mmCIF file of C-alpha atoms and ligand atoms in Angstrom:
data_model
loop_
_atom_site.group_PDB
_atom_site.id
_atom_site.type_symbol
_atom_site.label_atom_id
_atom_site.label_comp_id
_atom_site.label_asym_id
_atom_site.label_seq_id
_atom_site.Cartn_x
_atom_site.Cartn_y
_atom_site.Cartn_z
ATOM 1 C CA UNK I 708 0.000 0.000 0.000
ATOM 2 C CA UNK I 709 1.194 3.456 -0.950
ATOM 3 C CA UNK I 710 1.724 6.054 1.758
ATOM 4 C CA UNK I 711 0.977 9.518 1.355
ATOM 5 C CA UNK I 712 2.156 12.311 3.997
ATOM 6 C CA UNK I 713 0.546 15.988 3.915
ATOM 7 C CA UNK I 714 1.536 19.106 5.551
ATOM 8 C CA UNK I 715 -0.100 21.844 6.763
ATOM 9 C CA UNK I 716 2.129 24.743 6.404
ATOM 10 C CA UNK I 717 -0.985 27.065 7.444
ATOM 11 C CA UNK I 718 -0.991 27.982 11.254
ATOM 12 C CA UNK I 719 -4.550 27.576 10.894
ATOM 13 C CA UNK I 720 -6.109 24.134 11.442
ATOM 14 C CA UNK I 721 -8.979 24.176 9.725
ATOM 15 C CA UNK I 722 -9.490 26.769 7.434
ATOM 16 C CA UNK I 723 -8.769 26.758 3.655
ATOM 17 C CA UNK I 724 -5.337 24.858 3.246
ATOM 18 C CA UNK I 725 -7.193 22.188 5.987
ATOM 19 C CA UNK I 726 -10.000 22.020 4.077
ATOM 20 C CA UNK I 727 -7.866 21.524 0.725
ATOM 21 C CA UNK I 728 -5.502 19.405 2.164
ATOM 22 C CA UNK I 729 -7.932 17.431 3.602
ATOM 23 C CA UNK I 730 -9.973 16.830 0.596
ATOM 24 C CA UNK I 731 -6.373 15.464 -1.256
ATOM 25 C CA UNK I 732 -6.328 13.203 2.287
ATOM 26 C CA UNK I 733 -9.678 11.781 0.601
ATOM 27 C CA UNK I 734 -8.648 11.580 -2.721
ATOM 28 C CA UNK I 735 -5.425 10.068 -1.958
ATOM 29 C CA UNK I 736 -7.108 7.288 0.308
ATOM 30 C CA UNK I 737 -9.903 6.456 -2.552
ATOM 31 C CA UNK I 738 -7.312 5.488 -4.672
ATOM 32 C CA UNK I 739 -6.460 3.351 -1.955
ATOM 33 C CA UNK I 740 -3.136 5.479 0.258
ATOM 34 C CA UNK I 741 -2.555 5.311 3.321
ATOM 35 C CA UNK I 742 -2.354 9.056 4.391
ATOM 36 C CA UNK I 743 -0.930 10.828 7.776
ATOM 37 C CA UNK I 744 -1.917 14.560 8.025
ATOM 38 C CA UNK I 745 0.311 16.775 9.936
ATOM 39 C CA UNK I 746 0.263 20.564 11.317
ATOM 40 C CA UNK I 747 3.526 21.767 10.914
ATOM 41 C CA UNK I 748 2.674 24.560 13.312
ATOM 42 C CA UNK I 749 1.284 21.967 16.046
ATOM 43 C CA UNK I 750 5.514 21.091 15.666
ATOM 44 C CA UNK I 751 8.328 22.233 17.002
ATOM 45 C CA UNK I 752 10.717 23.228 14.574
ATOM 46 C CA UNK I 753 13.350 25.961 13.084
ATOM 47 C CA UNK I 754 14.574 26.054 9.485
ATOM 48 C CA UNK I 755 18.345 23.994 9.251
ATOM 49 C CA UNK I 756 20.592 25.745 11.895
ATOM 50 C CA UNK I 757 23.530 24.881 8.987
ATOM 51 C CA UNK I 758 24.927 22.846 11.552
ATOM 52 C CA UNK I 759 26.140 20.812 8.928
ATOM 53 C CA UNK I 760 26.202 17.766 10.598
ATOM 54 C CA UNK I 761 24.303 16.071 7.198
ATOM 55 C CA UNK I 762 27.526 16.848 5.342
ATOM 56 C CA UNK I 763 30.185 15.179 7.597
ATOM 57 C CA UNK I 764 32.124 12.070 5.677
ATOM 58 C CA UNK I 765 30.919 9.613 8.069
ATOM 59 C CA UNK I 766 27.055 10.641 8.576
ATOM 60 C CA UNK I 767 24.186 8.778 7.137
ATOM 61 C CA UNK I 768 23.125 10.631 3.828
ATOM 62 C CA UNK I 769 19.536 11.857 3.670
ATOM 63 C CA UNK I 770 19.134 12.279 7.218
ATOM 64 C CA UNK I 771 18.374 15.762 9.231
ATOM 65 C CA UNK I 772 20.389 15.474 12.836
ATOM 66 C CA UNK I 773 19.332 17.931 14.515
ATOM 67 C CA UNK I 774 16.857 17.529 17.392
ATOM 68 C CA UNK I 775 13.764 18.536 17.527
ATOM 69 C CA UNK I 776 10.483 17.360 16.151
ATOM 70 C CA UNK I 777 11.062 17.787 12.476
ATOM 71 C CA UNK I 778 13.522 15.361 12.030
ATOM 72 C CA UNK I 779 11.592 12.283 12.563
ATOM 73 C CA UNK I 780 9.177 13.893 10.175
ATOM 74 C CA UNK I 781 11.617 14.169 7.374
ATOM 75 C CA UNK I 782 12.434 10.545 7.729
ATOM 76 C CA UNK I 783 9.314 9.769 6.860
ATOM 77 C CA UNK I 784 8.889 11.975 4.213
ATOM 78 C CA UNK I 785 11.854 10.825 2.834
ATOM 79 C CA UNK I 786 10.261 7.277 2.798
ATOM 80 C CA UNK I 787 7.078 8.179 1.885
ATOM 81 C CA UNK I 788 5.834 7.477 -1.659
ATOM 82 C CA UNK I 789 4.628 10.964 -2.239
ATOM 83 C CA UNK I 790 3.771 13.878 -0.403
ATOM 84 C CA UNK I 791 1.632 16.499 -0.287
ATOM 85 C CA UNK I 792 1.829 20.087 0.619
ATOM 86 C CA UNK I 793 -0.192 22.781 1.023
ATOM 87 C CA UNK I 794 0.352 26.399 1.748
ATOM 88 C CA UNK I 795 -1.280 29.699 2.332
ATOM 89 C CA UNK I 796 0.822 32.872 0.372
ATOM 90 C CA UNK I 797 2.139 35.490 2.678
ATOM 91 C CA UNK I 798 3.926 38.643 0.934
ATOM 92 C CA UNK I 799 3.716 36.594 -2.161
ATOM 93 C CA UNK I 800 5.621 33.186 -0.951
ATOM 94 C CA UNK I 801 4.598 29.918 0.843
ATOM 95 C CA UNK I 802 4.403 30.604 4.483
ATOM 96 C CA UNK I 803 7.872 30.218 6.863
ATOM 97 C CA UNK I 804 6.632 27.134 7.853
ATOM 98 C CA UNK I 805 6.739 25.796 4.390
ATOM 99 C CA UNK I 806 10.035 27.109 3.874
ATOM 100 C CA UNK I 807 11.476 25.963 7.306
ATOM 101 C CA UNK I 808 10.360 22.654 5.785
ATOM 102 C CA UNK I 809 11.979 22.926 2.488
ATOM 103 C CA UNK I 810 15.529 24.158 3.964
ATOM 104 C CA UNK I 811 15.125 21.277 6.663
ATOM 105 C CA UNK I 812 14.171 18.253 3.901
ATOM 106 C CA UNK I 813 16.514 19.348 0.769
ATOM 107 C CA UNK I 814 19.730 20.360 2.673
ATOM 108 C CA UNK I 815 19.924 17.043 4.461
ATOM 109 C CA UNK I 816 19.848 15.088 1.173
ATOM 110 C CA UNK I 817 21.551 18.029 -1.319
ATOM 111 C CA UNK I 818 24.964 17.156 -1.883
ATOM 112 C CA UNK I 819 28.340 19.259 -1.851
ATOM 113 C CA UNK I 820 30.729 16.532 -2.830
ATOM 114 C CA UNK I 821 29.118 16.322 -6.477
ATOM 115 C CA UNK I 822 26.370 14.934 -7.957
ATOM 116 C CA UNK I 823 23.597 17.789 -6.840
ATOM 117 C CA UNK I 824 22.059 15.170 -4.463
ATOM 118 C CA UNK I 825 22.559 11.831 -2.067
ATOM 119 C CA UNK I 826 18.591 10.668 -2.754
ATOM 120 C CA UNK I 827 18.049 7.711 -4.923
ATOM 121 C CA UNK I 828 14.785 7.859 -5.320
ATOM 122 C CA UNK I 829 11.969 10.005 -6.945
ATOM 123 C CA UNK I 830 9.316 11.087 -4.099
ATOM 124 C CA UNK I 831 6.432 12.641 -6.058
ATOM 125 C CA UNK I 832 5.192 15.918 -4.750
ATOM 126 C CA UNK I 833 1.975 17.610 -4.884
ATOM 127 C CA UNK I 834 1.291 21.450 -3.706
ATOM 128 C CA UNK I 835 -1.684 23.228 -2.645
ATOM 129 C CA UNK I 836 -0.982 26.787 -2.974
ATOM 130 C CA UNK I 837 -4.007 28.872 -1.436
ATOM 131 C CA UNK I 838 -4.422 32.990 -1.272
ATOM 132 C CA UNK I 839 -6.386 36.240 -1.276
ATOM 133 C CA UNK I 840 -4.618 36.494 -5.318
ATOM 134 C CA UNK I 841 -7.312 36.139 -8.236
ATOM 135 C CA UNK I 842 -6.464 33.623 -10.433
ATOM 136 C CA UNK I 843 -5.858 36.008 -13.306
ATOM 137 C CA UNK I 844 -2.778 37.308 -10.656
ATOM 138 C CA UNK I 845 -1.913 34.043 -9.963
ATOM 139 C CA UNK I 846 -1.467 32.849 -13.798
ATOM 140 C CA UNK I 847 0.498 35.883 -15.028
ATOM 141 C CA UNK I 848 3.172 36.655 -11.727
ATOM 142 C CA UNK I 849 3.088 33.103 -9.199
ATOM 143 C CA UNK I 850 2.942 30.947 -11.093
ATOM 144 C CA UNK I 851 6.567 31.450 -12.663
ATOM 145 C CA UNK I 852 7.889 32.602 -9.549
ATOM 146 C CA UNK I 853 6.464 29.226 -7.657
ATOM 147 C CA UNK I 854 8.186 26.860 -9.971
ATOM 148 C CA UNK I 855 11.405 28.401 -8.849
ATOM 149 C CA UNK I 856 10.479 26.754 -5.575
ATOM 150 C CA UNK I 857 9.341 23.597 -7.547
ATOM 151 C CA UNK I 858 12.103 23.051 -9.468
ATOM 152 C CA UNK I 859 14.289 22.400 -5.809
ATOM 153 C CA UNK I 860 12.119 19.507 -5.105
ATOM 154 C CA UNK I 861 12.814 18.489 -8.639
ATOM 155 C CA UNK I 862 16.432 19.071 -8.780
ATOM 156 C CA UNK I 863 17.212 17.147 -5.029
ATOM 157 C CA UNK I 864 14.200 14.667 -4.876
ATOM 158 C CA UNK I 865 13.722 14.291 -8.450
ATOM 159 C CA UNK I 866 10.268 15.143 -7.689
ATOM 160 C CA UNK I 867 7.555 15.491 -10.412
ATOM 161 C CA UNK I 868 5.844 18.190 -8.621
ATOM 162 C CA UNK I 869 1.912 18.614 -9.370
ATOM 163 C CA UNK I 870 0.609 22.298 -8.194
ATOM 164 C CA UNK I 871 -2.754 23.075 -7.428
ATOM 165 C CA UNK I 872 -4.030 27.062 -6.751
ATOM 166 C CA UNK I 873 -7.097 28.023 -4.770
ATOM 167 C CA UNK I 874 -7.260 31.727 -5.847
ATOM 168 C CA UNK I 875 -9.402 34.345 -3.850
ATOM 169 C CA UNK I 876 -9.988 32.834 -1.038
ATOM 170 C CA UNK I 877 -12.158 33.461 1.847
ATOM 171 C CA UNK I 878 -9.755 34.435 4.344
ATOM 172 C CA UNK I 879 -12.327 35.599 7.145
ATOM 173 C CA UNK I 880 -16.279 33.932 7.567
ATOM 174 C CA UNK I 881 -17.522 37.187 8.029
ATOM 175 C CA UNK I 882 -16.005 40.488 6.555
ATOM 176 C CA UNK I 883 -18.062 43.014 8.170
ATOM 177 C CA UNK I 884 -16.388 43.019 11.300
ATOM 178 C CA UNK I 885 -13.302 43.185 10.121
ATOM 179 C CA UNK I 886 -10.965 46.434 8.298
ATOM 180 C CA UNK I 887 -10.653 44.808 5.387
ATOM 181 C CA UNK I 888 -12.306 47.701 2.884
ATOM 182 C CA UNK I 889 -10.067 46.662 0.128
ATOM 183 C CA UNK I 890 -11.678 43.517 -0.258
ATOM 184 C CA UNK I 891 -15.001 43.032 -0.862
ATOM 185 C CA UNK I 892 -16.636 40.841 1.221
ATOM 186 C CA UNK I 893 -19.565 40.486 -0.392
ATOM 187 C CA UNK I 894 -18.399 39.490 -3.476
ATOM 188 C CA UNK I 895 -15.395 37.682 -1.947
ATOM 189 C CA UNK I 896 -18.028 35.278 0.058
ATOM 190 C CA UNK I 897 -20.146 35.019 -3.166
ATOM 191 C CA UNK I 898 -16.762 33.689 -5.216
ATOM 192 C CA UNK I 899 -15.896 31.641 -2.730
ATOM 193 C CA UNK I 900 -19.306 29.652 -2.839
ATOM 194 C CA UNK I 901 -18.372 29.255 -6.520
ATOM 195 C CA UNK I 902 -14.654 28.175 -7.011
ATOM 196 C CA UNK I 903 -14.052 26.372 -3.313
ATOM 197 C CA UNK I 904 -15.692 23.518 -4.329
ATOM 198 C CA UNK I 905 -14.073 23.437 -7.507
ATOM 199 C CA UNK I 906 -10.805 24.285 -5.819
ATOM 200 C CA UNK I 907 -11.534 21.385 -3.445
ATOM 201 C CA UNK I 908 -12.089 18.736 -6.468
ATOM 202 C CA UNK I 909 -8.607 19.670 -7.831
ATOM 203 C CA UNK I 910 -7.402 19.113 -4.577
ATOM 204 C CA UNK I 911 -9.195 15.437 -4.246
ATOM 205 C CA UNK I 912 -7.833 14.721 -7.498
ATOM 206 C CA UNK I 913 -4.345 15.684 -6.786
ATOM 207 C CA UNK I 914 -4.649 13.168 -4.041
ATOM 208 C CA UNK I 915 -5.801 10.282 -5.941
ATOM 209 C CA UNK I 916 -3.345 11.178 -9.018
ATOM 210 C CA UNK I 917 -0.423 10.628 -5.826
ATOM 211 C CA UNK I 918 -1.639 8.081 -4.030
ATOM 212 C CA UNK I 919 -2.072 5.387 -7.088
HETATM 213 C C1 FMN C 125 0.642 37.515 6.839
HETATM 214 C C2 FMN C 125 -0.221 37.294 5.634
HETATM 215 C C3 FMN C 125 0.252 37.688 4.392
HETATM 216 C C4 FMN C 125 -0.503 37.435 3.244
HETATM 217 N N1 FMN C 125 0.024 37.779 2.017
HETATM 218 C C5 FMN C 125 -0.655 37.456 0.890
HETATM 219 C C6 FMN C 125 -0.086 37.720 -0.391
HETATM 220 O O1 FMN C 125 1.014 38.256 -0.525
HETATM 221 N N2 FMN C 125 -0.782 37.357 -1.487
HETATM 222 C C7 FMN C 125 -2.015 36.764 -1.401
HETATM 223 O O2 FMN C 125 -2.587 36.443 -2.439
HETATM 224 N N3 FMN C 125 -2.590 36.474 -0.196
HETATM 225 C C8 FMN C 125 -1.928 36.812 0.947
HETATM 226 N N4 FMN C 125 -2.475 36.511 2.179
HETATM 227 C C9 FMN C 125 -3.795 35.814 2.238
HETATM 228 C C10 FMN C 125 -3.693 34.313 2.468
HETATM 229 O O3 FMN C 125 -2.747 33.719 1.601
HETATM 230 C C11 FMN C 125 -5.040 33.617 2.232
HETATM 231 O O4 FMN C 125 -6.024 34.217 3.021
HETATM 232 C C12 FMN C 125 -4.969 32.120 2.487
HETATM 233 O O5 FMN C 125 -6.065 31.470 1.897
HETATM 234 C C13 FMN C 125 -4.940 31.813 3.981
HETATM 235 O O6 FMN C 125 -4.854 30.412 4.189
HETATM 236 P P1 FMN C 125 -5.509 29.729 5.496
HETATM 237 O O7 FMN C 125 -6.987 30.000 5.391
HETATM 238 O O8 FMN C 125 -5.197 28.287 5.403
HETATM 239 O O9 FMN C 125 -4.877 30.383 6.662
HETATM 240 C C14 FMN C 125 -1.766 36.797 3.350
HETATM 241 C C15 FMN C 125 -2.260 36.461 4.627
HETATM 242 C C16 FMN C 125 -1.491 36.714 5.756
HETATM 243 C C17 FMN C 125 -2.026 36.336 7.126
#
Protein backbone atom coordinates (compact mmCIF):
# COMPACT_ATOMS: atom_id res chain seq x y z
CA UNK A 1 0.00 0.00 0.00
CA UNK A 2 1.19 3.46 -0.95
CA UNK A 3 1.72 6.05 1.76
CA UNK A 4 0.98 9.52 1.36
CA UNK A 5 2.16 12.31 4.00
CA UNK A 6 0.55 15.99 3.91
CA UNK A 7 1.54 19.11 5.55
CA UNK A 8 -0.10 21.84 6.76
CA UNK A 9 2.13 24.74 6.40
CA UNK A 10 -0.98 27.07 7.44
CA UNK A 11 -0.99 27.98 11.25
CA UNK A 12 -4.55 27.58 10.89
CA UNK A 13 -6.11 24.13 11.44
CA UNK A 14 -8.98 24.18 9.73
CA UNK A 15 -9.49 26.77 7.43
CA UNK A 16 -8.77 26.76 3.65
CA UNK A 17 -5.34 24.86 3.25
CA UNK A 18 -7.19 22.19 5.99
CA UNK A 19 -10.00 22.02 4.08
CA UNK A 20 -7.87 21.52 0.72
CA UNK A 21 -5.50 19.40 2.16
CA UNK A 22 -7.93 17.43 3.60
CA UNK A 23 -9.97 16.83 0.60
CA UNK A 24 -6.37 15.46 -1.26
CA UNK A 25 -6.33 13.20 2.29
CA UNK A 26 -9.68 11.78 0.60
CA UNK A 27 -8.65 11.58 -2.72
CA UNK A 28 -5.42 10.07 -1.96
CA UNK A 29 -7.11 7.29 0.31
CA UNK A 30 -9.90 6.46 -2.55
CA UNK A 31 -7.31 5.49 -4.67
CA UNK A 32 -6.46 3.35 -1.96
CA UNK A 33 -3.14 5.48 0.26
CA UNK A 34 -2.55 5.31 3.32
CA UNK A 35 -2.35 9.06 4.39
CA UNK A 36 -0.93 10.83 7.78
CA UNK A 37 -1.92 14.56 8.02
CA UNK A 38 0.31 16.78 9.94
CA UNK A 39 0.26 20.56 11.32
CA UNK A 40 3.53 21.77 10.91
CA UNK A 41 2.67 24.56 13.31
CA UNK A 42 1.28 21.97 16.05
CA UNK A 43 5.51 21.09 15.67
CA UNK A 44 8.33 22.23 17.00
CA UNK A 45 10.72 23.23 14.57
CA UNK A 46 13.35 25.96 13.08
CA UNK A 47 14.57 26.05 9.49
CA UNK A 48 18.34 23.99 9.25
CA UNK A 49 20.59 25.75 11.89
CA UNK A 50 23.53 24.88 8.99
CA UNK A 51 24.93 22.85 11.55
CA UNK A 52 26.14 20.81 8.93
CA UNK A 53 26.20 17.77 10.60
CA UNK A 54 24.30 16.07 7.20
CA UNK A 55 27.53 16.85 5.34
CA UNK A 56 30.18 15.18 7.60
CA UNK A 57 32.12 12.07 5.68
CA UNK A 58 30.92 9.61 8.07
CA UNK A 59 27.05 10.64 8.58
CA UNK A 60 24.19 8.78 7.14
CA UNK A 61 23.13 10.63 3.83
CA UNK A 62 19.54 11.86 3.67
CA UNK A 63 19.13 12.28 7.22
CA UNK A 64 18.37 15.76 9.23
CA UNK A 65 20.39 15.47 12.84
CA UNK A 66 19.33 17.93 14.51
CA UNK A 67 16.86 17.53 17.39
CA UNK A 68 13.76 18.54 17.53
CA UNK A 69 10.48 17.36 16.15
CA UNK A 70 11.06 17.79 12.48
CA UNK A 71 13.52 15.36 12.03
CA UNK A 72 11.59 12.28 12.56
CA UNK A 73 9.18 13.89 10.17
CA UNK A 74 11.62 14.17 7.37
CA UNK A 75 12.43 10.54 7.73
CA UNK A 76 9.31 9.77 6.86
CA UNK A 77 8.89 11.97 4.21
CA UNK A 78 11.85 10.82 2.83
CA UNK A 79 10.26 7.28 2.80
CA UNK A 80 7.08 8.18 1.88
CA UNK A 81 5.83 7.48 -1.66
CA UNK A 82 4.63 10.96 -2.24
CA UNK A 83 3.77 13.88 -0.40
CA UNK A 84 1.63 16.50 -0.29
CA UNK A 85 1.83 20.09 0.62
CA UNK A 86 -0.19 22.78 1.02
CA UNK A 87 0.35 26.40 1.75
CA UNK A 88 -1.28 29.70 2.33
CA UNK A 89 0.82 32.87 0.37
CA UNK A 90 2.14 35.49 2.68
CA UNK A 91 3.93 38.64 0.93
CA UNK A 92 3.72 36.59 -2.16
CA UNK A 93 5.62 33.19 -0.95
CA UNK A 94 4.60 29.92 0.84
CA UNK A 95 4.40 30.60 4.48
CA UNK A 96 7.87 30.22 6.86
CA UNK A 97 6.63 27.13 7.85
CA UNK A 98 6.74 25.80 4.39
CA UNK A 99 10.04 27.11 3.87
CA UNK A 100 11.48 25.96 7.31
CA UNK A 101 10.36 22.65 5.79
CA UNK A 102 11.98 22.93 2.49
CA UNK A 103 15.53 24.16 3.96
CA UNK A 104 15.13 21.28 6.66
CA UNK A 105 14.17 18.25 3.90
CA UNK A 106 16.51 19.35 0.77
CA UNK A 107 19.73 20.36 2.67
CA UNK A 108 19.92 17.04 4.46
CA UNK A 109 19.85 15.09 1.17
CA UNK A 110 21.55 18.03 -1.32
CA UNK A 111 24.96 17.16 -1.88
CA UNK A 112 28.34 19.26 -1.85
CA UNK A 113 30.73 16.53 -2.83
CA UNK A 114 29.12 16.32 -6.48
CA UNK A 115 26.37 14.93 -7.96
CA UNK A 116 23.60 17.79 -6.84
CA UNK A 117 22.06 15.17 -4.46
CA UNK A 118 22.56 11.83 -2.07
CA UNK A 119 18.59 10.67 -2.75
CA UNK A 120 18.05 7.71 -4.92
CA UNK A 121 14.79 7.86 -5.32
CA UNK A 122 11.97 10.00 -6.95
CA UNK A 123 9.32 11.09 -4.10
CA UNK A 124 6.43 12.64 -6.06
CA UNK A 125 5.19 15.92 -4.75
CA UNK A 126 1.98 17.61 -4.88
CA UNK A 127 1.29 21.45 -3.71
CA UNK A 128 -1.68 23.23 -2.65
CA UNK A 129 -0.98 26.79 -2.97
CA UNK A 130 -4.01 28.87 -1.44
CA UNK A 131 -4.42 32.99 -1.27
CA UNK A 132 -6.39 36.24 -1.28
CA UNK A 133 -4.62 36.49 -5.32
CA UNK A 134 -7.31 36.14 -8.24
CA UNK A 135 -6.46 33.62 -10.43
CA UNK A 136 -5.86 36.01 -13.31
CA UNK A 137 -2.78 37.31 -10.66
CA UNK A 138 -1.91 34.04 -9.96
CA UNK A 139 -1.47 32.85 -13.80
CA UNK A 140 0.50 35.88 -15.03
CA UNK A 141 3.17 36.65 -11.73
CA UNK A 142 3.09 33.10 -9.20
CA UNK A 143 2.94 30.95 -11.09
CA UNK A 144 6.57 31.45 -12.66
CA UNK A 145 7.89 32.60 -9.55
CA UNK A 146 6.46 29.23 -7.66
CA UNK A 147 8.19 26.86 -9.97
CA UNK A 148 11.41 28.40 -8.85
CA UNK A 149 10.48 26.75 -5.57
CA UNK A 150 9.34 23.60 -7.55
CA UNK A 151 12.10 23.05 -9.47
CA UNK A 152 14.29 22.40 -5.81
CA UNK A 153 12.12 19.51 -5.10
CA UNK A 154 12.81 18.49 -8.64
CA UNK A 155 16.43 19.07 -8.78
CA UNK A 156 17.21 17.15 -5.03
CA UNK A 157 14.20 14.67 -4.88
CA UNK A 158 13.72 14.29 -8.45
CA UNK A 159 10.27 15.14 -7.69
CA UNK A 160 7.55 15.49 -10.41
CA UNK A 161 5.84 18.19 -8.62
CA UNK A 162 1.91 18.61 -9.37
CA UNK A 163 0.61 22.30 -8.19
CA UNK A 164 -2.75 23.07 -7.43
CA UNK A 165 -4.03 27.06 -6.75
CA UNK A 166 -7.10 28.02 -4.77
CA UNK A 167 -7.26 31.73 -5.85
CA UNK A 168 -9.40 34.34 -3.85
CA UNK A 169 -9.99 32.83 -1.04
CA UNK A 170 -12.16 33.46 1.85
CA UNK A 171 -9.76 34.43 4.34
CA UNK A 172 -12.33 35.60 7.15
CA UNK A 173 -16.28 33.93 7.57
CA UNK A 174 -17.52 37.19 8.03
CA UNK A 175 -16.01 40.49 6.55
CA UNK A 176 -18.06 43.01 8.17
CA UNK A 177 -16.39 43.02 11.30
CA UNK A 178 -13.30 43.18 10.12
CA UNK A 179 -10.96 46.43 8.30
CA UNK A 180 -10.65 44.81 5.39
CA UNK A 181 -12.31 47.70 2.88
CA UNK A 182 -10.07 46.66 0.13
CA UNK A 183 -11.68 43.52 -0.26
CA UNK A 184 -15.00 43.03 -0.86
CA UNK A 185 -16.64 40.84 1.22
CA UNK A 186 -19.57 40.49 -0.39
CA UNK A 187 -18.40 39.49 -3.48
CA UNK A 188 -15.39 37.68 -1.95
CA UNK A 189 -18.03 35.28 0.06
CA UNK A 190 -20.15 35.02 -3.17
CA UNK A 191 -16.76 33.69 -5.22
CA UNK A 192 -15.90 31.64 -2.73
CA UNK A 193 -19.31 29.65 -2.84
CA UNK A 194 -18.37 29.25 -6.52
CA UNK A 195 -14.65 28.17 -7.01
CA UNK A 196 -14.05 26.37 -3.31
CA UNK A 197 -15.69 23.52 -4.33
CA UNK A 198 -14.07 23.44 -7.51
CA UNK A 199 -10.81 24.29 -5.82
CA UNK A 200 -11.53 21.39 -3.44
CA UNK A 201 -12.09 18.74 -6.47
CA UNK A 202 -8.61 19.67 -7.83
CA UNK A 203 -7.40 19.11 -4.58
CA UNK A 204 -9.19 15.44 -4.25
CA UNK A 205 -7.83 14.72 -7.50
CA UNK A 206 -4.35 15.68 -6.79
CA UNK A 207 -4.65 13.17 -4.04
CA UNK A 208 -5.80 10.28 -5.94
CA UNK A 209 -3.34 11.18 -9.02
CA UNK A 210 -0.42 10.63 -5.83
CA UNK A 211 -1.64 8.08 -4.03
CA UNK A 212 -2.07 5.39 -7.09
C1 LIG B 1 0.64 37.51 6.84
C2 LIG B 1 -0.22 37.29 5.63
C3 LIG B 1 0.25 37.69 4.39
C4 LIG B 1 -0.50 37.43 3.24
N1 LIG B 1 0.02 37.78 2.02
C5 LIG B 1 -0.65 37.46 0.89
C6 LIG B 1 -0.09 37.72 -0.39
O1 LIG B 1 1.01 38.26 -0.52
N2 LIG B 1 -0.78 37.36 -1.49
C7 LIG B 1 -2.02 36.76 -1.40
O2 LIG B 1 -2.59 36.44 -2.44
N3 LIG B 1 -2.59 36.47 -0.20
C8 LIG B 1 -1.93 36.81 0.95
N4 LIG B 1 -2.47 36.51 2.18
C9 LIG B 1 -3.79 35.81 2.24
C10 LIG B 1 -3.69 34.31 2.47
O3 LIG B 1 -2.75 33.72 1.60
C11 LIG B 1 -5.04 33.62 2.23
O4 LIG B 1 -6.02 34.22 3.02
C12 LIG B 1 -4.97 32.12 2.49
O5 LIG B 1 -6.06 31.47 1.90
C13 LIG B 1 -4.94 31.81 3.98
O6 LIG B 1 -4.85 30.41 4.19
P1 LIG B 1 -5.51 29.73 5.50
O7 LIG B 1 -6.99 30.00 5.39
O8 LIG B 1 -5.20 28.29 5.40
O9 LIG B 1 -4.88 30.38 6.66
C14 LIG B 1 -1.77 36.80 3.35
C15 LIG B 1 -2.26 36.46 4.63
C16 LIG B 1 -1.49 36.71 5.76
C17 LIG B 1 -2.03 36.34 7.13
Amino acid sequence: MKKVILLNASPRKNFNTAKLLREAEKGAQAAGAETEYIDLNSLTFKGCQSCLACKRKDAARCKCFWHDDLSPVIDGVLQADAVILGTPIYFSEPTALFRGFLERLLFCCLSYDGGTTYFQGKLPVGIIYDMNAPQEYYESTYKEKFKEIESLFTMVLHSDVSAVASCGTIQVADYTKYAMSLLDGKERLELGKKQFPEDLKAAFELGGKLGQ
